[in-house]
PDB file of C-alpha atoms in Angstrom:
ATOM      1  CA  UNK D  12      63.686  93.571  64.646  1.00 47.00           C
ATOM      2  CA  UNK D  13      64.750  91.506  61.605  1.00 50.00           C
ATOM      3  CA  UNK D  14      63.956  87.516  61.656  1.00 49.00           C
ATOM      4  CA  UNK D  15      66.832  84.962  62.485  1.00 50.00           C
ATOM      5  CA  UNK D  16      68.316  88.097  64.715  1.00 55.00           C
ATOM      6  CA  UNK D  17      67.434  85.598  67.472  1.00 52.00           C
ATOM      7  CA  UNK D  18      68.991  82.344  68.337  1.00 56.00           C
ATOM      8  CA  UNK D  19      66.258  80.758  70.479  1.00 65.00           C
ATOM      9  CA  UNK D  20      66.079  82.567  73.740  1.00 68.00           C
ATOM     10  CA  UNK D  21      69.316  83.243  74.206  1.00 67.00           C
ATOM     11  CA  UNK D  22      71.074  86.252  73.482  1.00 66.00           C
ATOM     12  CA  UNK D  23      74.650  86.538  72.740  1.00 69.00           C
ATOM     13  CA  UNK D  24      77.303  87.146  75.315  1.00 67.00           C
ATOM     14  CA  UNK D  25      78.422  90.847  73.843  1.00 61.00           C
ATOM     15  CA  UNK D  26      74.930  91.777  73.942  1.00 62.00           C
ATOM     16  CA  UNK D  27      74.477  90.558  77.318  1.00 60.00           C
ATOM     17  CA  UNK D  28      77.692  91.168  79.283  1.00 59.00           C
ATOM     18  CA  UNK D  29      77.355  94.130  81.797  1.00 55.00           C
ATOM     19  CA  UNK D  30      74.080  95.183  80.304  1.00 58.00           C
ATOM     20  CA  UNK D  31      70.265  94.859  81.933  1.00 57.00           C
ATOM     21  CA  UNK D  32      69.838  92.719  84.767  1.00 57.00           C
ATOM     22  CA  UNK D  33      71.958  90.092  85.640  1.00 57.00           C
ATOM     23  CA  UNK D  34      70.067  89.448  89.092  1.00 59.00           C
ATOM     24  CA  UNK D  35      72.942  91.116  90.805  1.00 67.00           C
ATOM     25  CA  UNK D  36      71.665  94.512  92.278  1.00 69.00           C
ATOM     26  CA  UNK D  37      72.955  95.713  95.257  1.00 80.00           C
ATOM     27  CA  UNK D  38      75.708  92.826  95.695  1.00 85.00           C
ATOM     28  CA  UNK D  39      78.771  94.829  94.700  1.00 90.00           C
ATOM     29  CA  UNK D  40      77.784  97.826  97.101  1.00 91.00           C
ATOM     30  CA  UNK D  41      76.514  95.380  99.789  1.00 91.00           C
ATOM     31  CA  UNK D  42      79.905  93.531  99.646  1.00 94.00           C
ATOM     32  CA  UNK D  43      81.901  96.493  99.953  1.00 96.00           C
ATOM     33  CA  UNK D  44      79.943  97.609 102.974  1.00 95.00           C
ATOM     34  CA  UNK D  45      80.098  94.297 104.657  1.00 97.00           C
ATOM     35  CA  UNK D  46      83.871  94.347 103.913  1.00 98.00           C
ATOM     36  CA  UNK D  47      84.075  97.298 105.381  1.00 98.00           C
ATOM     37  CA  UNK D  48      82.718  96.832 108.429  1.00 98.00           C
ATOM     38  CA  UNK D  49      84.771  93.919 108.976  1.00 98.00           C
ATOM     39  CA  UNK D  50      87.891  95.861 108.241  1.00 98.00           C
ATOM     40  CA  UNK D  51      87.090  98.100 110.946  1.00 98.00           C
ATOM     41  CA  UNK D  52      88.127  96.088 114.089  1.00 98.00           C
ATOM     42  CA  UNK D  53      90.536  94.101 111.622  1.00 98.00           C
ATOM     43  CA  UNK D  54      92.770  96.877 110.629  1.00 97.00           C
ATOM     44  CA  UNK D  55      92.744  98.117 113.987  1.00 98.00           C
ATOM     45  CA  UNK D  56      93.923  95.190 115.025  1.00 98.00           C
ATOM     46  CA  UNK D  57      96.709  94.479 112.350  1.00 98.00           C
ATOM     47  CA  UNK D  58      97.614  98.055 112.850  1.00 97.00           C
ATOM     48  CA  UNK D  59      98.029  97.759 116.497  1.00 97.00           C
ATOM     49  CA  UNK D  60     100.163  94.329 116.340  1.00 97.00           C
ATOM     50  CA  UNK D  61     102.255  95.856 112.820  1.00 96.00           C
ATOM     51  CA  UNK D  62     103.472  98.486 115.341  1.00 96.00           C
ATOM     52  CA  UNK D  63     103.610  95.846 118.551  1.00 96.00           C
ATOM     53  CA  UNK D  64     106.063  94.138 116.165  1.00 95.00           C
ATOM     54  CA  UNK D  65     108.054  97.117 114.947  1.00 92.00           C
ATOM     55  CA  UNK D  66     111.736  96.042 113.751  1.00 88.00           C
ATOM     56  CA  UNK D  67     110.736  92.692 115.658  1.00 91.00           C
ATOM     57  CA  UNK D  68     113.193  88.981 114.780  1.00 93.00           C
ATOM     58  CA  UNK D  69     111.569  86.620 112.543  1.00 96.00           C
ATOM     59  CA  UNK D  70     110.515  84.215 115.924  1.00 95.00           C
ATOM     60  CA  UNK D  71     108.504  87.045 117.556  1.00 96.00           C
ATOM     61  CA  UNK D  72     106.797  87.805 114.343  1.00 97.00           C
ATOM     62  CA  UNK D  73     105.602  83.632 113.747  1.00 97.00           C
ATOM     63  CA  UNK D  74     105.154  83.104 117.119  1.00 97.00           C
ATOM     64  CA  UNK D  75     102.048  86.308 116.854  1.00 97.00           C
ATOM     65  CA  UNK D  76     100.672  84.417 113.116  1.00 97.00           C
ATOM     66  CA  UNK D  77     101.108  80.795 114.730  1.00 97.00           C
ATOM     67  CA  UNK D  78      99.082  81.867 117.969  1.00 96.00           C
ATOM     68  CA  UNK D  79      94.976  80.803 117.095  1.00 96.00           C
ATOM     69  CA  UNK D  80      94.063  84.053 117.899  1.00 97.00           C
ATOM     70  CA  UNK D  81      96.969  85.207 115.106  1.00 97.00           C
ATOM     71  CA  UNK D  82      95.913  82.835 112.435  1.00 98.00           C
ATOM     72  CA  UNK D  83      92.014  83.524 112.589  1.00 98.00           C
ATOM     73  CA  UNK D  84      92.130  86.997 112.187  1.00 98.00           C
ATOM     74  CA  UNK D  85      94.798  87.247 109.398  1.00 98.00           C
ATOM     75  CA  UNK D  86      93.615  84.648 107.560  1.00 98.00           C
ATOM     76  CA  UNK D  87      89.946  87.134 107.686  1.00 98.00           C
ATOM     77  CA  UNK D  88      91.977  90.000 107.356  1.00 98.00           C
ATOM     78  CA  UNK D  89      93.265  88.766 104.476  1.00 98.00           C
ATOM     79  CA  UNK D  90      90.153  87.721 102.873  1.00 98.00           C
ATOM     80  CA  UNK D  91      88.599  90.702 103.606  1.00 98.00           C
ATOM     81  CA  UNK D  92      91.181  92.940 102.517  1.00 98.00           C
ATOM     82  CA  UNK D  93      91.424  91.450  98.967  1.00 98.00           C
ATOM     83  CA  UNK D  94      87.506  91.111  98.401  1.00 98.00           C
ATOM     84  CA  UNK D  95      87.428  94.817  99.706  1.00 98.00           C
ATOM     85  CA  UNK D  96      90.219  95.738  97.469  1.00 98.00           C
ATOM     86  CA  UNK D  97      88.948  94.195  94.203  1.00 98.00           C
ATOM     87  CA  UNK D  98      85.552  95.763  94.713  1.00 97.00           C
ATOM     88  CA  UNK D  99      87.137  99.068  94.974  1.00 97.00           C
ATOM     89  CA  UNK D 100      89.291  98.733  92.089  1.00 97.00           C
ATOM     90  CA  UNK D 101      86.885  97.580  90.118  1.00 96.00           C
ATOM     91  CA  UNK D 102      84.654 100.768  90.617  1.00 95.00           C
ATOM     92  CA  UNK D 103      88.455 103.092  89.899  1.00 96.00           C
ATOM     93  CA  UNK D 104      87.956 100.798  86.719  1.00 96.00           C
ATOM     94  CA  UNK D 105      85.551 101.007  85.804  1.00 93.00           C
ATOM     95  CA  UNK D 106      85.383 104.688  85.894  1.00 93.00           C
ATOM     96  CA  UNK D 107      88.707 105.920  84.160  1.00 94.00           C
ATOM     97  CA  UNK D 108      88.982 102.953  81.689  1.00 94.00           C
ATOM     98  CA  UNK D 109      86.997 103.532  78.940  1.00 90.00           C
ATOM     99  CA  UNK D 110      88.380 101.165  76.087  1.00 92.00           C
ATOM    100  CA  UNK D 111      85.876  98.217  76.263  1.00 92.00           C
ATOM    101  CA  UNK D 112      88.684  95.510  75.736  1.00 95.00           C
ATOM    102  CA  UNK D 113      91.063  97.376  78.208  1.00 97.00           C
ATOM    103  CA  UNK D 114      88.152  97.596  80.646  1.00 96.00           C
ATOM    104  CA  UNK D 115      88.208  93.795  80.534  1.00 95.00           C
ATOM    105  CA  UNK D 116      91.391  93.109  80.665  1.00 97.00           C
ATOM    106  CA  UNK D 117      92.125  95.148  83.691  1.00 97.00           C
ATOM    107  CA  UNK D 118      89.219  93.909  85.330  1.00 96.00           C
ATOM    108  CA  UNK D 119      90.201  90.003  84.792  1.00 97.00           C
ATOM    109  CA  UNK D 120      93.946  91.177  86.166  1.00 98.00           C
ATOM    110  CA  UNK D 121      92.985  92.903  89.371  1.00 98.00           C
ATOM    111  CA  UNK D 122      90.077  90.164  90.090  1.00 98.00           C
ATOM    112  CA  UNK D 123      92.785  86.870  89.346  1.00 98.00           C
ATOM    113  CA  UNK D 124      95.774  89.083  91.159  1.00 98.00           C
ATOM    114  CA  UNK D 125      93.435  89.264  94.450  1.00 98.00           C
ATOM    115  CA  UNK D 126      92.673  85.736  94.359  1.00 98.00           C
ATOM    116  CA  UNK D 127      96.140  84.823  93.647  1.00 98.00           C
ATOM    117  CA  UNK D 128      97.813  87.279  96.181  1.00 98.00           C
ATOM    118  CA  UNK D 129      95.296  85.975  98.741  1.00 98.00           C
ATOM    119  CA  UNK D 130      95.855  82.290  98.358  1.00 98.00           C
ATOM    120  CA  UNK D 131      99.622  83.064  98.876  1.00 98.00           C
ATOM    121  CA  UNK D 132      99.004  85.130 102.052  1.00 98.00           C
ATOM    122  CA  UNK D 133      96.645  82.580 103.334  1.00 98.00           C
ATOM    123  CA  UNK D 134      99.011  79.083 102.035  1.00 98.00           C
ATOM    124  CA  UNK D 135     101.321  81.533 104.748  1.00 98.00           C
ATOM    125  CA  UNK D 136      99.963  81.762 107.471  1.00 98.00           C
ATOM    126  CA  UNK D 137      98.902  78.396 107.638  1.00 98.00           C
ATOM    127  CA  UNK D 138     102.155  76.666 106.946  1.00 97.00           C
ATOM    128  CA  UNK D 139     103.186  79.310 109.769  1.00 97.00           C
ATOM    129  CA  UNK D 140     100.885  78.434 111.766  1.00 96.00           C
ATOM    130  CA  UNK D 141     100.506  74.249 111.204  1.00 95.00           C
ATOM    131  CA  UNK D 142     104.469  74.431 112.056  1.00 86.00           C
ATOM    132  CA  UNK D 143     105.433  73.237 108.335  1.00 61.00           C
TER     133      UNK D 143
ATOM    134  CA  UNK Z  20      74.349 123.967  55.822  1.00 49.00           C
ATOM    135  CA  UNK Z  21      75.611 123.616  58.953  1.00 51.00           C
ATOM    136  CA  UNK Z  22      75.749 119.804  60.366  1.00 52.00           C
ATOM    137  CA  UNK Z  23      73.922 120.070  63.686  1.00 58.00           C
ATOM    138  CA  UNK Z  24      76.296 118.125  65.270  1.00 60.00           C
ATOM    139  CA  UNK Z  25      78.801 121.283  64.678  1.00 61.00           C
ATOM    140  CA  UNK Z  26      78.195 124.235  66.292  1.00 60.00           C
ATOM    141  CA  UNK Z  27      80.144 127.012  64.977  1.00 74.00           C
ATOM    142  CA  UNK Z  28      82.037 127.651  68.710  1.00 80.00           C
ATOM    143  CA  UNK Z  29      82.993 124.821  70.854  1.00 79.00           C
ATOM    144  CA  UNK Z  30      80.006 124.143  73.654  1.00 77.00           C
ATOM    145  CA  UNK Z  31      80.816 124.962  77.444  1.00 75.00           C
ATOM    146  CA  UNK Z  32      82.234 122.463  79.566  1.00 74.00           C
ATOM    147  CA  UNK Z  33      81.263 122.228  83.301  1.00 73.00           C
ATOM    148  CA  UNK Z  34      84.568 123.574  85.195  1.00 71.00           C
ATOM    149  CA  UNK Z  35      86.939 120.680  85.245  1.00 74.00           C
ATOM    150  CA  UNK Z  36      89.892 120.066  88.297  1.00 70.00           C
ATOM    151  CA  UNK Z  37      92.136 123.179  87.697  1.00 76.00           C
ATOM    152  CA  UNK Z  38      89.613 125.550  87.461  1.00 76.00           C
ATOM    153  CA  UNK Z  39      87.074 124.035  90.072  1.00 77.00           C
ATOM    154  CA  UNK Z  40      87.530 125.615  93.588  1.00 81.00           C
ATOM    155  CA  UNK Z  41      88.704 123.039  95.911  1.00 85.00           C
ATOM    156  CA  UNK Z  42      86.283 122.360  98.950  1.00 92.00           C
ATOM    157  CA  UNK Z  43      87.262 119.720 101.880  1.00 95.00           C
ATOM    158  CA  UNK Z  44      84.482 117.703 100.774  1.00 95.00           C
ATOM    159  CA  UNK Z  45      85.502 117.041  97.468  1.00 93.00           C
ATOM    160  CA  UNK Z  46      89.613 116.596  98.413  1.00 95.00           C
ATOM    161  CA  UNK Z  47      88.403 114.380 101.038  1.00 97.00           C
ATOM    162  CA  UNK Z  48      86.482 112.314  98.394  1.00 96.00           C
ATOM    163  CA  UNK Z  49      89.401 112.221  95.922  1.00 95.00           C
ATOM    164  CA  UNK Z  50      91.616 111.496  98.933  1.00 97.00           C
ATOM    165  CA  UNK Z  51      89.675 108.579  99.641  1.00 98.00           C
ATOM    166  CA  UNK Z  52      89.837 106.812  96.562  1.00 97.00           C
ATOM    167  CA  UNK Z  53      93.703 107.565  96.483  1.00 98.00           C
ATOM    168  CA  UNK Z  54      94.248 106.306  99.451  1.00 98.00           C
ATOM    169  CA  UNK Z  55      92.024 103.198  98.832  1.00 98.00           C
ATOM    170  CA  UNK Z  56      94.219 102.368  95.814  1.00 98.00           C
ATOM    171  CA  UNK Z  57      97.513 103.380  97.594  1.00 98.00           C
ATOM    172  CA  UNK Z  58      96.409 100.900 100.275  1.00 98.00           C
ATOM    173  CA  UNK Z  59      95.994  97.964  97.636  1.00 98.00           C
ATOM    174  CA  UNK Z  60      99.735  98.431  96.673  1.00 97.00           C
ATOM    175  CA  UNK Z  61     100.376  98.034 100.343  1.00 97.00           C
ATOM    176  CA  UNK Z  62      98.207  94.655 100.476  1.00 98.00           C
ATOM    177  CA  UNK Z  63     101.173  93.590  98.195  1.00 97.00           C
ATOM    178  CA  UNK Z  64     103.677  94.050 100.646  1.00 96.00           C
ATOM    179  CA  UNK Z  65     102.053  92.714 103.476  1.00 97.00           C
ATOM    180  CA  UNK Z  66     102.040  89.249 101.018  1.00 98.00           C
ATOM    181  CA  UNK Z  67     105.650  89.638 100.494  1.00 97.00           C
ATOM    182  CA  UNK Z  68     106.029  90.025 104.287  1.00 97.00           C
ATOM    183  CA  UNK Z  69     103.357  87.022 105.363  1.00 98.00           C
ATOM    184  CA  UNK Z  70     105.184  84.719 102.673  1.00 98.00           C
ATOM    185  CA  UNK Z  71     108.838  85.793 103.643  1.00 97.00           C
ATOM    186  CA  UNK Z  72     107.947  85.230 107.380  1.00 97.00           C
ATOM    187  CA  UNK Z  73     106.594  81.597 106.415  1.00 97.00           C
ATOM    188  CA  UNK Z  74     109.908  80.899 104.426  1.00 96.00           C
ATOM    189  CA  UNK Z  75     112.290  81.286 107.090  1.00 95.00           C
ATOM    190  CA  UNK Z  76     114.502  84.059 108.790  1.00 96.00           C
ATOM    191  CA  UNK Z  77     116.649  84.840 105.837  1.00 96.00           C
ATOM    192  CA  UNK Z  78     113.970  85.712 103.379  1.00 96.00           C
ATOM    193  CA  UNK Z  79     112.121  87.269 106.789  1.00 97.00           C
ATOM    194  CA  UNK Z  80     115.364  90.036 106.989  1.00 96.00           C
ATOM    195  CA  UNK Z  81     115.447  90.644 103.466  1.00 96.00           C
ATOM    196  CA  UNK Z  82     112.400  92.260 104.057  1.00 95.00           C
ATOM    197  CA  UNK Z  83     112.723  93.644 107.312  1.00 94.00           C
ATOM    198  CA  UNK Z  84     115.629  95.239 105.559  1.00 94.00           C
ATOM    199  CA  UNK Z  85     113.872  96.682 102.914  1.00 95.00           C
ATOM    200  CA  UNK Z  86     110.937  97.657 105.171  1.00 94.00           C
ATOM    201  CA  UNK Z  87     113.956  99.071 107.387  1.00 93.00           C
ATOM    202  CA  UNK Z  88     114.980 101.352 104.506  1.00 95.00           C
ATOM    203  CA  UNK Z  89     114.677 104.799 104.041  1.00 96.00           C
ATOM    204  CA  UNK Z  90     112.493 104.286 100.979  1.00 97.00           C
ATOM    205  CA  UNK Z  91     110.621 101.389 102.712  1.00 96.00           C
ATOM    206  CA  UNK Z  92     109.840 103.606 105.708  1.00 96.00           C
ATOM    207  CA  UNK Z  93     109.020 106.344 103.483  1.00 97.00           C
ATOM    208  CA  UNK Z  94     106.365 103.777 101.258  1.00 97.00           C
ATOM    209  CA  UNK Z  95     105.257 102.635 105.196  1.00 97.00           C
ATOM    210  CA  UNK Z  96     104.632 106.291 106.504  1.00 97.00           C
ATOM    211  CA  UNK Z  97     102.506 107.022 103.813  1.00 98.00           C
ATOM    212  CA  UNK Z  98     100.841 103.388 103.838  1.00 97.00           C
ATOM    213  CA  UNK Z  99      99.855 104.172 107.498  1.00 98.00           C
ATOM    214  CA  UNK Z 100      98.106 107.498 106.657  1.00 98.00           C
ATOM    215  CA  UNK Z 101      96.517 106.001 103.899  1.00 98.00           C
ATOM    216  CA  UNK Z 102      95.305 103.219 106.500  1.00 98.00           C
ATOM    217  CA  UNK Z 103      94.366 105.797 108.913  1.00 98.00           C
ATOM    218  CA  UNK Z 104      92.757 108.104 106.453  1.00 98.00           C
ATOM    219  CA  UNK Z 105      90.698 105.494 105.043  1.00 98.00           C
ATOM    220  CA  UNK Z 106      89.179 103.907 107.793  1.00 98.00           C
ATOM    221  CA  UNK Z 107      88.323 107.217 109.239  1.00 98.00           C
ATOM    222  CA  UNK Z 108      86.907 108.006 106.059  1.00 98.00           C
ATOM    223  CA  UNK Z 109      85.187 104.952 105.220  1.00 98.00           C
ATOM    224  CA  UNK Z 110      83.577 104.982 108.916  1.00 98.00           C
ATOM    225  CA  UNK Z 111      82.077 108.293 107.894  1.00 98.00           C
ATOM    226  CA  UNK Z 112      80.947 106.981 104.296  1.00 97.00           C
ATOM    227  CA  UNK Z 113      79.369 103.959 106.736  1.00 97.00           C
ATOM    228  CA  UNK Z 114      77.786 106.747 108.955  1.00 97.00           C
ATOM    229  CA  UNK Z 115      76.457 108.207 105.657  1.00 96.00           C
ATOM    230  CA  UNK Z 116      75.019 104.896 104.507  1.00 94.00           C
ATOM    231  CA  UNK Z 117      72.829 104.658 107.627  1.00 93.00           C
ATOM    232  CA  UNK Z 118      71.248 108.326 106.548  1.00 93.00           C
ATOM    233  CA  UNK Z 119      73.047 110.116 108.855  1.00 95.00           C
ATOM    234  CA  UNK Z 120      75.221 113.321 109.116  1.00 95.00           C
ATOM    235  CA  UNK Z 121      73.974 114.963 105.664  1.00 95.00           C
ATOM    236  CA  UNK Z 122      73.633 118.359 106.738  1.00 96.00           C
ATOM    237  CA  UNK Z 123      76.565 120.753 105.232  1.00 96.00           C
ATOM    238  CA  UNK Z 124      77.593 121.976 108.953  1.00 97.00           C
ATOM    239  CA  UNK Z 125      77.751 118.398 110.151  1.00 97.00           C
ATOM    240  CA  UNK Z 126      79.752 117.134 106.856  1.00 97.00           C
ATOM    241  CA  UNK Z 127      82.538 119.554 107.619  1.00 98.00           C
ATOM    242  CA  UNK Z 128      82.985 118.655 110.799  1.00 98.00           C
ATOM    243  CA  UNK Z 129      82.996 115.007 109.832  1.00 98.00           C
ATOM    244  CA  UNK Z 130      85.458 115.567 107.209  1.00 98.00           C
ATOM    245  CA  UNK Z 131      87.807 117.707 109.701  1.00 98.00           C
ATOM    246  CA  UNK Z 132      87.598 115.081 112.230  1.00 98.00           C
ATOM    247  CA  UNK Z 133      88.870 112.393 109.740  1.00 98.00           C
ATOM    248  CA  UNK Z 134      91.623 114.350 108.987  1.00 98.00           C
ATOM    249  CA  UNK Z 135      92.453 115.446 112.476  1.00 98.00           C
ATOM    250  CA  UNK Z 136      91.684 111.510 113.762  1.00 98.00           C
ATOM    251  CA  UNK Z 137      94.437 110.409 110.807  1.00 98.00           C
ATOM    252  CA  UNK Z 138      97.077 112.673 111.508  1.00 98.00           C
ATOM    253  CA  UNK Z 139      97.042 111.871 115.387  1.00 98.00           C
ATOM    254  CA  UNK Z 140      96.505 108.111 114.777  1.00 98.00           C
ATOM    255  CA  UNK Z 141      99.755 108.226 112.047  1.00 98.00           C
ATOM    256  CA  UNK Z 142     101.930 110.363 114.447  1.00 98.00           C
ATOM    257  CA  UNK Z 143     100.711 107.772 117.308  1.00 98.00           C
ATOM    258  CA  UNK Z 144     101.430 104.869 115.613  1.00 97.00           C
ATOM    259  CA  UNK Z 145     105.081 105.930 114.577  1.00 97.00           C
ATOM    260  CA  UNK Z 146     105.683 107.088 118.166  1.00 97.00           C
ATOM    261  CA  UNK Z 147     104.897 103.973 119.762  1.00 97.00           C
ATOM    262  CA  UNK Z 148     106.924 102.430 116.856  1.00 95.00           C
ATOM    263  CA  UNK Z 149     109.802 103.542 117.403  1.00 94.00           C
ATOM    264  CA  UNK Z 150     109.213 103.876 121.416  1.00 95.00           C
ATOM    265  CA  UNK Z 151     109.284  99.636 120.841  1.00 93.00           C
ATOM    266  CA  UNK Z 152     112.334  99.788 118.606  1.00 90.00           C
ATOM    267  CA  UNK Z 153     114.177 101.477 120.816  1.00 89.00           C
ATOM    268  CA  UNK Z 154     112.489  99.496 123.909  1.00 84.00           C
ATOM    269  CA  UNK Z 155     114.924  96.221 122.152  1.00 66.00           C
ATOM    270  CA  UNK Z 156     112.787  93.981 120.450  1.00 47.00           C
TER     271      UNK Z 156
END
């Protein structure tokens, strides 16, 4: 290794990024499992209220989000949903996109679109649910 | 001289999609993933739902409208499988996870009860649907 390749004892972010460890491990795979799990009663739930609520009036539908019961467990669905989403894409990702900038690029979209998709859900359901 | 880089006749490739035979396991696999991704599009609308509910009734029957469609029944038919499908699926993959159910006997009949388990809970689902519709709501 040539002298002066070194800037102290950092190395530089392209060398860095996505490479060796980054003390992360199992944490993607762990997330997606504990996601999952969660989703199980969730979406069984949301499923069985969607279709409670088939071709229901706009009143019938706040009255189920404004109800405690209602607000807790969309407001977790919806958390869960969008961290369990983003994980997954970002395997699908990672696997067909192959262009290193692309790769990036798509990555930073689907991870700021789930954040952003799931602040709107959740700024919903509470100002559903808090009546404003 | 030859470069060795440059063999004189292209290298075999390991059978790719069309030539591959298709086994449940591996549809079932692809299927997943699909269905996983299908399912994100439908995170979309249930946003556009949540936030039209929250803005008032008008914006609440635009969609209901939409979702009352042809094409937005369509998109929800095959948002329900895909809901059905994959947590059927994923409970498997979960079952898997835990070091169960590896054997080849017991992976079949895994993978046929997801997709029997899906196709019941789907047709279920729009029964009851449209048995609540009708019941005036």
């Amino acid at each position: 290794m040539k002298a002066g390749q070194h800037r102290g004892m950092r190395s530089s972010l392209a060398r860095v990024r996505g490479l060796g460890s980054a003390k992360e491990g199992v944490v993607h795979w762990w997330a997606q499992r504990v996601t999952a799990i969660a989703l199980v009663p969730l979406s069984v739930w949301l499923a069985g209220n969607f279709v409670a609520l088939a071709g229901a009036k706009h009143e019938a539908v706040v009255a189920w989000i404004a109800s405690p019961v209602g607000t807790v467990l969309m407001l977790l669905s919806i958390a869960a949903i969008f961290h369990h989403a983003q994980l997954g894409l970002q395997v699908v990702i990672e696997d067909y996109v192959h262009g290193e900038g692309l790769k990036l690029a798509a990555l930073l979209a689907v991870k700021g679109l789930a954040i952003l998709l799931a602040t709107i859900a959740g700024l919903a359901v509470l100002s559903i649910s808090l009546g404003a | 001289m030859k470069s060795p880089s440059r063999p004189d006749r292209p290298r075999p490739l390991s059978p790719h999609l069309q030539i591959y035979s298709w086994q449940l396991t591996a549809v079932l696999s692809i299927l997943h993933r699909a269905t996983g991704v299908a399912l994100c599009a439908g995170a979309v609308l249930l946003v556009w739902w949540l936030a039209a509910a929250a803005s008032g009734p008008q914006a609440f029957a635009t969609t209901q409208n939409f979702i009352g469609s042809w094409f937005g029944q369509a998109l929800l038919l095959g948002w329900t499988f895909s809901l059905f499908f994959h947590l059927c699926n994923g409970v498997r993959h979960l079952v898997w996870d835990a070091g169960w159910g590896f054997r080849i006997a017991t992976v079949y009949a895994s993978g046929w009860t997801v997709v029997g388990a899906s196709i019941v809970l789907t047709t279920l689902a729009w029964i009851l649907g449209y048995a609540v519709r009708a019941g005036g709501a």
